[in-house]
Short mmCIF file of C-alpha atoms in Angstrom, two decimals:
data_model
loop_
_atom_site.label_atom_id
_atom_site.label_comp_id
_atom_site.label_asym_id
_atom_site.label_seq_id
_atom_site.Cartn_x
_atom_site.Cartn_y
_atom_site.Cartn_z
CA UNK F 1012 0.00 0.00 0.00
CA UNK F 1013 1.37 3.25 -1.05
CA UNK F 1014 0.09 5.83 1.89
CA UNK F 1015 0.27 8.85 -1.10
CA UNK F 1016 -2.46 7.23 -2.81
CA UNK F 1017 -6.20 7.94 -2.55
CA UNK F 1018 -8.40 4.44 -1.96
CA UNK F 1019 -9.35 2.30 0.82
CA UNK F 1020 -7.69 -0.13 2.73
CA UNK F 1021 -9.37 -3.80 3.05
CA UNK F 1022 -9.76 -4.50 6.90
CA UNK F 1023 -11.51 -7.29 6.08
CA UNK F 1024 -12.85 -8.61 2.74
CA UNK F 1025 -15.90 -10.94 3.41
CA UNK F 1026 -16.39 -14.78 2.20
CA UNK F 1027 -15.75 -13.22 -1.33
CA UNK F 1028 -15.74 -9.56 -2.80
CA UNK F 1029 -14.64 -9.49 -6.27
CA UNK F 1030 -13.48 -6.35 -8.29
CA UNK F 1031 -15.74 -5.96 -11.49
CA UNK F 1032 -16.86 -3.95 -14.29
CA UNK F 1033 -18.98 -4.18 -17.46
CA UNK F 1034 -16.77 -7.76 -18.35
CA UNK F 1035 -14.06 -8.62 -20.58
CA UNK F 1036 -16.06 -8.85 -24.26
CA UNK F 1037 -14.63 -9.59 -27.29
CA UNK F 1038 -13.07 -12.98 -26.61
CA UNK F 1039 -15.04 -15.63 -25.93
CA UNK F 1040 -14.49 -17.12 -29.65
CA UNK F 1041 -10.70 -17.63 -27.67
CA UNK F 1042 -12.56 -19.41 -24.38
CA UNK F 1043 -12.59 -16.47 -21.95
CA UNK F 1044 -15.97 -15.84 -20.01
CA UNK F 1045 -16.77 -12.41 -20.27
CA UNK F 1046 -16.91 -12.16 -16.34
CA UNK F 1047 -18.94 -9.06 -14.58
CA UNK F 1048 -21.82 -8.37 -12.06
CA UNK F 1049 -24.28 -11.33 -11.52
CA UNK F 1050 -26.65 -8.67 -11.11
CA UNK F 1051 -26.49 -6.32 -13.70
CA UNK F 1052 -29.77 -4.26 -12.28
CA UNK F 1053 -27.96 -3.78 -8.64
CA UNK F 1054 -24.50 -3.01 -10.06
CA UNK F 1055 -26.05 -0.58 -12.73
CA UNK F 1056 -28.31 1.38 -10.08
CA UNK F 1057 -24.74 1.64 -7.80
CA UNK F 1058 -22.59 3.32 -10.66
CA UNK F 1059 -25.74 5.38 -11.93
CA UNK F 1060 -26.63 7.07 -8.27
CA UNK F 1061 -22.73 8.33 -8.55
CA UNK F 1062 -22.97 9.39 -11.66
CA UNK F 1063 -20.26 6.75 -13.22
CA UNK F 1064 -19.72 5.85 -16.72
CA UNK F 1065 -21.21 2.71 -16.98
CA UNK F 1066 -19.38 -0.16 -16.12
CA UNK F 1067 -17.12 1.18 -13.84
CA UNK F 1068 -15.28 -0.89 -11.71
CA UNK F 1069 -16.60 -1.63 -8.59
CA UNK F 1070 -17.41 -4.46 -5.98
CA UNK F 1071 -19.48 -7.52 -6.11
CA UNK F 1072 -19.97 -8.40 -2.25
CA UNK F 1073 -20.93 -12.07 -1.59
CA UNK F 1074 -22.82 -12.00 1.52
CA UNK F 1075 -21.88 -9.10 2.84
CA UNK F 1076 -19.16 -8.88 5.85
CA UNK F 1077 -16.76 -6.34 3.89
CA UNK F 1078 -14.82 -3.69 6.02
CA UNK F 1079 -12.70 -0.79 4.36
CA UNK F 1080 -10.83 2.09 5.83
CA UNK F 1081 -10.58 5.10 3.63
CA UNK F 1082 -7.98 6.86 2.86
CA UNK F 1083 -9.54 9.77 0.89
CA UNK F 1084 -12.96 12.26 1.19
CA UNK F 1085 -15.11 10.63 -1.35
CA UNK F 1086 -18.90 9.30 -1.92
CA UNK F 1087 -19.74 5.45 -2.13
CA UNK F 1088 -23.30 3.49 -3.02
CA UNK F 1089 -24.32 0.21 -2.08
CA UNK F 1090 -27.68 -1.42 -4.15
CA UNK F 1091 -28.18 -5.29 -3.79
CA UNK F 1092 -28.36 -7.92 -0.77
CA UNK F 1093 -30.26 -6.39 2.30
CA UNK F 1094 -26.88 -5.86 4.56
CA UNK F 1095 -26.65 -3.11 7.37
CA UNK F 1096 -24.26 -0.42 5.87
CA UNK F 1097 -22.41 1.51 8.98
CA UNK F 1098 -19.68 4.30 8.43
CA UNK F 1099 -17.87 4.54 11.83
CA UNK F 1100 -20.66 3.23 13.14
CA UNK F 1101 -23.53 5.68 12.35
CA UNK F 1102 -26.11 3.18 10.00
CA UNK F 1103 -26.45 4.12 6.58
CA UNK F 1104 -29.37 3.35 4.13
CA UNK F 1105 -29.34 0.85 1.17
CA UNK F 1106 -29.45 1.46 -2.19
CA UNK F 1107 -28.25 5.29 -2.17
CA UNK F 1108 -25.08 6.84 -2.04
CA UNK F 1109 -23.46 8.53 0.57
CA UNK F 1110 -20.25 10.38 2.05
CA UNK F 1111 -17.18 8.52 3.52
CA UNK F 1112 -14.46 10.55 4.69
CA UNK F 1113 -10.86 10.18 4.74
CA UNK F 1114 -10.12 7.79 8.35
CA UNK F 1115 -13.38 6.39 8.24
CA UNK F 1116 -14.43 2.89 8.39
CA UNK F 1117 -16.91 1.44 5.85
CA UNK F 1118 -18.58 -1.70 7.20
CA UNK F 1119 -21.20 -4.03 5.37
CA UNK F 1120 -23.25 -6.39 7.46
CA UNK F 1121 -24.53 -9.98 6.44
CA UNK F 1122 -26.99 -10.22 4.20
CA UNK F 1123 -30.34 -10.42 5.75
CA UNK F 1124 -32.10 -10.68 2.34
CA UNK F 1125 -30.40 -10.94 -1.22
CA UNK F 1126 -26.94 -12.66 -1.53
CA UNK F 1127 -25.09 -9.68 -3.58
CA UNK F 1128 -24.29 -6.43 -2.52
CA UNK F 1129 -22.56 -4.07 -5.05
CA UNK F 1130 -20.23 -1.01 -3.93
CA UNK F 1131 -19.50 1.70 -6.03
CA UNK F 1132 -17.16 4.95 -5.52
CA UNK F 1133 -17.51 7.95 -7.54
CA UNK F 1134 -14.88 7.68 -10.31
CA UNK F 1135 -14.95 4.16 -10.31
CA UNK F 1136 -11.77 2.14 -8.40
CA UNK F 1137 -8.91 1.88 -10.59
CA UNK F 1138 -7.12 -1.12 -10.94
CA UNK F 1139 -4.99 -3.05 -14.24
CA UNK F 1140 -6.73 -4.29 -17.31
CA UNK F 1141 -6.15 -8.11 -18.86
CA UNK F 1142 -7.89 -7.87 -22.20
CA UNK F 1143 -9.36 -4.82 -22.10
CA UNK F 1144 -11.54 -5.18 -18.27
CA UNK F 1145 -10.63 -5.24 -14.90
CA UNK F 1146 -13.65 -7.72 -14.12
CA UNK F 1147 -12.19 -10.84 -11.92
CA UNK F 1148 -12.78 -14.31 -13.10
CA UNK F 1149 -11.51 -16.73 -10.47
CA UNK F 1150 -11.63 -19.95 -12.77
CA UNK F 1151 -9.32 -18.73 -15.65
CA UNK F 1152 -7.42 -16.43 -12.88
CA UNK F 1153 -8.27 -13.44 -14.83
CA UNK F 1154 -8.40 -9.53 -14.02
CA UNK F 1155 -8.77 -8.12 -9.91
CA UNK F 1156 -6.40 -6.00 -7.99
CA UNK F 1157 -3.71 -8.25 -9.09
CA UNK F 1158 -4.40 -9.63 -12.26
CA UNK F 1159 -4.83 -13.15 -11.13
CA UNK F 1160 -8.22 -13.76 -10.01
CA UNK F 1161 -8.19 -13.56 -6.94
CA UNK F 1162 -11.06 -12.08 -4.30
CA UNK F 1163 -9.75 -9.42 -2.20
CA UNK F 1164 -7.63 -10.09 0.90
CA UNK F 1165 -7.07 -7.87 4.22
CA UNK F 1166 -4.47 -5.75 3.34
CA UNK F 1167 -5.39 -5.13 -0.35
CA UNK F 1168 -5.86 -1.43 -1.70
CA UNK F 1169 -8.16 -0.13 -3.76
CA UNK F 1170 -7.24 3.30 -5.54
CA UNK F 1171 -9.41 5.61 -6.43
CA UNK F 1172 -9.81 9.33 -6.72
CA UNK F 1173 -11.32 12.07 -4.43
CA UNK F 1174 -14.91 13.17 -5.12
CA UNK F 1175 -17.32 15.71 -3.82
CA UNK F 1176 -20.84 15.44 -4.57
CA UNK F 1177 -23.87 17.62 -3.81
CA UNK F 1178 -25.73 15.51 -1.32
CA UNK F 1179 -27.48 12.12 -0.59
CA UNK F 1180 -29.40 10.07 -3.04
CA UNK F 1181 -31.31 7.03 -3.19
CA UNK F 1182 -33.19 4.71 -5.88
CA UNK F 1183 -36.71 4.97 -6.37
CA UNK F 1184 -38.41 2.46 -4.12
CA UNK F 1185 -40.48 1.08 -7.22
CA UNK F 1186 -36.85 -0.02 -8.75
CA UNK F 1187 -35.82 -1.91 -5.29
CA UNK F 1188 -36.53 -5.65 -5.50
CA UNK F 1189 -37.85 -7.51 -2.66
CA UNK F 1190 -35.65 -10.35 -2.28
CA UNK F 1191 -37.63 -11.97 -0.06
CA UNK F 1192 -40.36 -13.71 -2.44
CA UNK F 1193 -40.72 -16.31 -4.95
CA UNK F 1194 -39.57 -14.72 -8.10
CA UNK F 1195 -41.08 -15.53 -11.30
CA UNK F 1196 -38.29 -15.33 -14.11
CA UNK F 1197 -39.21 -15.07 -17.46
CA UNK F 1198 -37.77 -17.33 -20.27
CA UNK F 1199 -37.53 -16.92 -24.19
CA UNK F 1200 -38.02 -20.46 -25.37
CA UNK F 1201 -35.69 -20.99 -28.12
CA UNK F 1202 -32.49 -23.13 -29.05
CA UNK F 1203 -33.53 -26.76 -29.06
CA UNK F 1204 -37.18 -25.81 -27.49
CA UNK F 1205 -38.76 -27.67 -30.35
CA UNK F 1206 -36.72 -30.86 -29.74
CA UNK F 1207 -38.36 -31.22 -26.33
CA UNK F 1208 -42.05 -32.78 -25.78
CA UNK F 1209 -45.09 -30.35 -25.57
CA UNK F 1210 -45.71 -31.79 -22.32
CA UNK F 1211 -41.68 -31.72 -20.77
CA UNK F 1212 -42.17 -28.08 -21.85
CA UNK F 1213 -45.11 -27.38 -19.83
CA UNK F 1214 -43.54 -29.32 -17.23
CA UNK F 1215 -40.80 -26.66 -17.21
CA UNK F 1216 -43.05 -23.86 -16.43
CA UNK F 1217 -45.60 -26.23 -14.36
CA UNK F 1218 -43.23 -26.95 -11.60
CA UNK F 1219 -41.88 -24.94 -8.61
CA UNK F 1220 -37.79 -25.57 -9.15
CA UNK F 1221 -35.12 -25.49 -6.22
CA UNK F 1222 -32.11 -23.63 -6.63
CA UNK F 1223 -29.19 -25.95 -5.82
CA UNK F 1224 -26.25 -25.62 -3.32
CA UNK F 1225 -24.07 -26.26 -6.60
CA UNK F 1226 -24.59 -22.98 -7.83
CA UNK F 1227 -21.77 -20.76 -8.17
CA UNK F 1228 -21.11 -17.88 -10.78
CA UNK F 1229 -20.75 -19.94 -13.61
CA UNK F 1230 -24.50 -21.64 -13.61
CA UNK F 1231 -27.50 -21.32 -11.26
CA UNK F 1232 -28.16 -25.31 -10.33
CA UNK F 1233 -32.02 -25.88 -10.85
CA UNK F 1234 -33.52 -28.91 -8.69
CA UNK F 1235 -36.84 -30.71 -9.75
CA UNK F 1236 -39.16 -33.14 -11.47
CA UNK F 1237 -36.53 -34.16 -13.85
CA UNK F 1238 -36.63 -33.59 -17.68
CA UNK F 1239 -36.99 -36.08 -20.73
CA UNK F 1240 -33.70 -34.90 -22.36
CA UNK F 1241 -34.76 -34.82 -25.95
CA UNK F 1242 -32.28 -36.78 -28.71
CA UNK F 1243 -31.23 -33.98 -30.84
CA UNK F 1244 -30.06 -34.22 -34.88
CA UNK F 1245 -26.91 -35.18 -36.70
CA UNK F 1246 -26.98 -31.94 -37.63
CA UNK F 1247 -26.67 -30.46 -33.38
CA UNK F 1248 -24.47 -33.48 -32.53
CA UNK F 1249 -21.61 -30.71 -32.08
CA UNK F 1250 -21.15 -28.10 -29.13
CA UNK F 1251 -22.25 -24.72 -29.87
CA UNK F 1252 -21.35 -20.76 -28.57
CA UNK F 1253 -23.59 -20.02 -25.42
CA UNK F 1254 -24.76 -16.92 -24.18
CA UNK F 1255 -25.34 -15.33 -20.91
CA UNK F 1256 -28.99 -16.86 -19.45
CA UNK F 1257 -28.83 -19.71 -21.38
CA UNK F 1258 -30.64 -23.10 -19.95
CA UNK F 1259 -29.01 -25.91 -20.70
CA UNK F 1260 -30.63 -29.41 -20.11
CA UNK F 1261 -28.01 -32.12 -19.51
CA UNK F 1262 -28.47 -35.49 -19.17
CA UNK F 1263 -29.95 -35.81 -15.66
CA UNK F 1264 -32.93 -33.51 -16.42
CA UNK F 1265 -31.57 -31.07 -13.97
CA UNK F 1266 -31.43 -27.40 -16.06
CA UNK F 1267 -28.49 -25.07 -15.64
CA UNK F 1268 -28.83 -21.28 -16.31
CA UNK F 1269 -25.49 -20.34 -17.48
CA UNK F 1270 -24.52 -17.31 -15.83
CA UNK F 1271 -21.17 -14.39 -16.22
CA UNK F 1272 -18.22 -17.06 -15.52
CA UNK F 1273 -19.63 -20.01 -17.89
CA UNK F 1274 -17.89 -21.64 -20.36
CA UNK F 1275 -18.38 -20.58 -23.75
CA UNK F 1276 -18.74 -23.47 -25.92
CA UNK F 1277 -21.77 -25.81 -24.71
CA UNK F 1278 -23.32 -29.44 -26.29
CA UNK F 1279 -26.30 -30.01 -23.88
CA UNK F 1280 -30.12 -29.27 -25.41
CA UNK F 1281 -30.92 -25.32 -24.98
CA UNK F 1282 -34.36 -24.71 -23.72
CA UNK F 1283 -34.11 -21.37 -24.52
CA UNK F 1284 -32.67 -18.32 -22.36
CA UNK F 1285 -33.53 -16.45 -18.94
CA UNK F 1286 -34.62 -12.88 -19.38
CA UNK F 1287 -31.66 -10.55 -18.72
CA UNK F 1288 -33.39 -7.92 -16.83
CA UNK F 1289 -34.08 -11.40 -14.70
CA UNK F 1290 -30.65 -12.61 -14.71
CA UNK F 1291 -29.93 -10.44 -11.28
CA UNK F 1292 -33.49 -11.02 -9.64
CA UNK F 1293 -32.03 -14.91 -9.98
CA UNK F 1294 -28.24 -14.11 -8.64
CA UNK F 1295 -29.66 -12.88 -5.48
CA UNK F 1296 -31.59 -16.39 -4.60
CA UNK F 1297 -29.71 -18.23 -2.02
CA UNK F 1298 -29.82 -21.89 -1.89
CA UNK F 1299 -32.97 -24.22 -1.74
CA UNK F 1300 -34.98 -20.57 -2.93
CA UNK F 1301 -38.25 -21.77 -4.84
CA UNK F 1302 -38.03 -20.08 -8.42
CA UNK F 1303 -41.16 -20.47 -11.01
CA UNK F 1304 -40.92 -19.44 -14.66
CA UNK F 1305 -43.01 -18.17 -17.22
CA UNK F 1306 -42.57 -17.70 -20.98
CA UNK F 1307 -41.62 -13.94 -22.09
CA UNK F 1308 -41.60 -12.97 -26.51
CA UNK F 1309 -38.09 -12.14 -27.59
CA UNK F 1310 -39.82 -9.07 -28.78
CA UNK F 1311 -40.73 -8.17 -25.50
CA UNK F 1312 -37.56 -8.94 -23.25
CA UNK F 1313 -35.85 -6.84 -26.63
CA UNK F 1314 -37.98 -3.70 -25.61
CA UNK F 1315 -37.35 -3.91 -22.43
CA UNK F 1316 -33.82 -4.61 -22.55
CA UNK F 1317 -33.40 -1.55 -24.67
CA UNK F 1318 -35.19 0.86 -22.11
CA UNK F 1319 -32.77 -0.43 -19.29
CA UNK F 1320 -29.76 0.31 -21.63
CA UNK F 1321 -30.98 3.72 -22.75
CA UNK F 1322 -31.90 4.36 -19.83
CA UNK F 1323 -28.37 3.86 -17.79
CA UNK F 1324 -26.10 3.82 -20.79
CA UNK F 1325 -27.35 7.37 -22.11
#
């Protein structure tokens, strides 16, 4: 730690807190995962409320327990997992962004509700690149502080600039999700849809699914009434590119949503793909959550997609 730099000092980093931005695109025709927030909505609303560029680096907290010191007069936001946000000790609300002080300590609680929190500084923390992102991918040992992968340690230092900002500000509390209910994500059948039964496809959308302990950041683990896992053509016998959301059905009947860290090359049937307005909603279900599903038109999920993006991008 160099003490002439502006940042904040990691007291203590939580089960796993991970340095992100908008992900590494651009090579996954070479293997590489594009990386990023698991919940895109969260992370967006964090970086937006400080007036960021979007995708600026910032912090994917995995059940909360993070603790910083800063070393600079700056402004922060937190959106995601329900965790009590304290700076030297005096509570602070969710989902807005406020001031943290050079000496202060910054200290997220455990989640009560939601399993992500995402923190953001004005100016974004600044960190090195690999392929053109910052965003950490543990399995390939890609981007973080050090280039290697890793979650942030005590000890670690994240740099960042001074900032002065007019005052407090929070979301809109139609835009905060309520982690504690059911969800009901929305699919756009697709892929190898057709290949599947009429009746193992209302089966799909029937049943109330588990999310498994298995889950991590490459695939949300869905537990159920297994699937018939149709026999596809001579002409899908090879693997094919995968995208962000996509359900997979391998041979077990159990479906996998493929989430930032998959792989990028997949063989197993595609049912089609999650929403990816939903993709978040489903990141912050811990284990054993019930999840339902309904069917969404690509038109649709397009429309809405493009009203996020305008929205936060413009």
């Amino acid at each position: 730690m160099n003490g002439s730099e502006n940042g904040f000092e990691v007291l203590q980093p939580g089960p796993m807190s991970l340095l992100q931005d908008a992900g590494r695109l651009g090579w996954q025709h070479l293997g590489v995962s594009p990386a990023g927030p698991l919940d895109l909505h969260a992370a967006a609303w964090a970086n937006h409320l400080l007036g960021n560029a979007w995708g600026a680096p910032l912090l994917e907290v995995a059940l909360g327990g993070l603790q910083l010191r800063s070393r600079v007069d700056s402004w922060v936001a937190v959106c995601g997992a329900d965790v009590v946000i304290e700076v030297d000790g005096v509570p602070q609300a969710n989902w807005s962004r406020f001031a943290v002080r050079a000496g202060q300590q910054l200290q997220l609680g455990y989640a009560r509700s939601g399993q992500r929190a995402y923190l953001a500084v004005a100016g974004g923390f600044h960190g090195p690149t690999q392929l053109g992102s910052i965003a950490t991918q543990q399995r390939d040992g890609l981007g973080g502080l050090h280039g290697d992968g890793r979650a942030l340690q005590a000890g670690d230092w994240l740099r960042c600039a001074a900032a002065h900002l007019p005052g407090v500000a929070s979301v809109p509390w139609p835009y905060v999700p309520d982690y504690h209910c059911r969800p009901l994500l929305r699919v756009i059948t697709g892929g190898d849809a057709l290949s599947f039964s009429e009746d193992q496809l209302q089966g799909f959308f029937a049943q109330a699914w588990q999310l498994s302990p298995q889950s991590d950041r490459m695939g949300a683990r869905l537990c159920g009434a297994a699937l018939t896992v149709p026999v596809l053509t001579s002409a899908r016998q090879w693997s094919q590119g995968v995208s962000n959301g996509a359900i997979q059905v391998p041979a077990d009947g159990q479906p996998i949503i493929l989430l930032a860290d998959r792989q990028t090359m997949g063989g197993y049937p595609l049912l089609g793909w999650l929403h990816p307005l939903d993709l978040g909603r489903l990141a912050q279900c811990p284990a054993h959550h019930e999840l339902r599903f309904t069917a969404v038109s690509l038109s649709d999920a397009q429309a809405e997609l493009h009203e996020f993006y305008r929205f936060f991008r413009e």
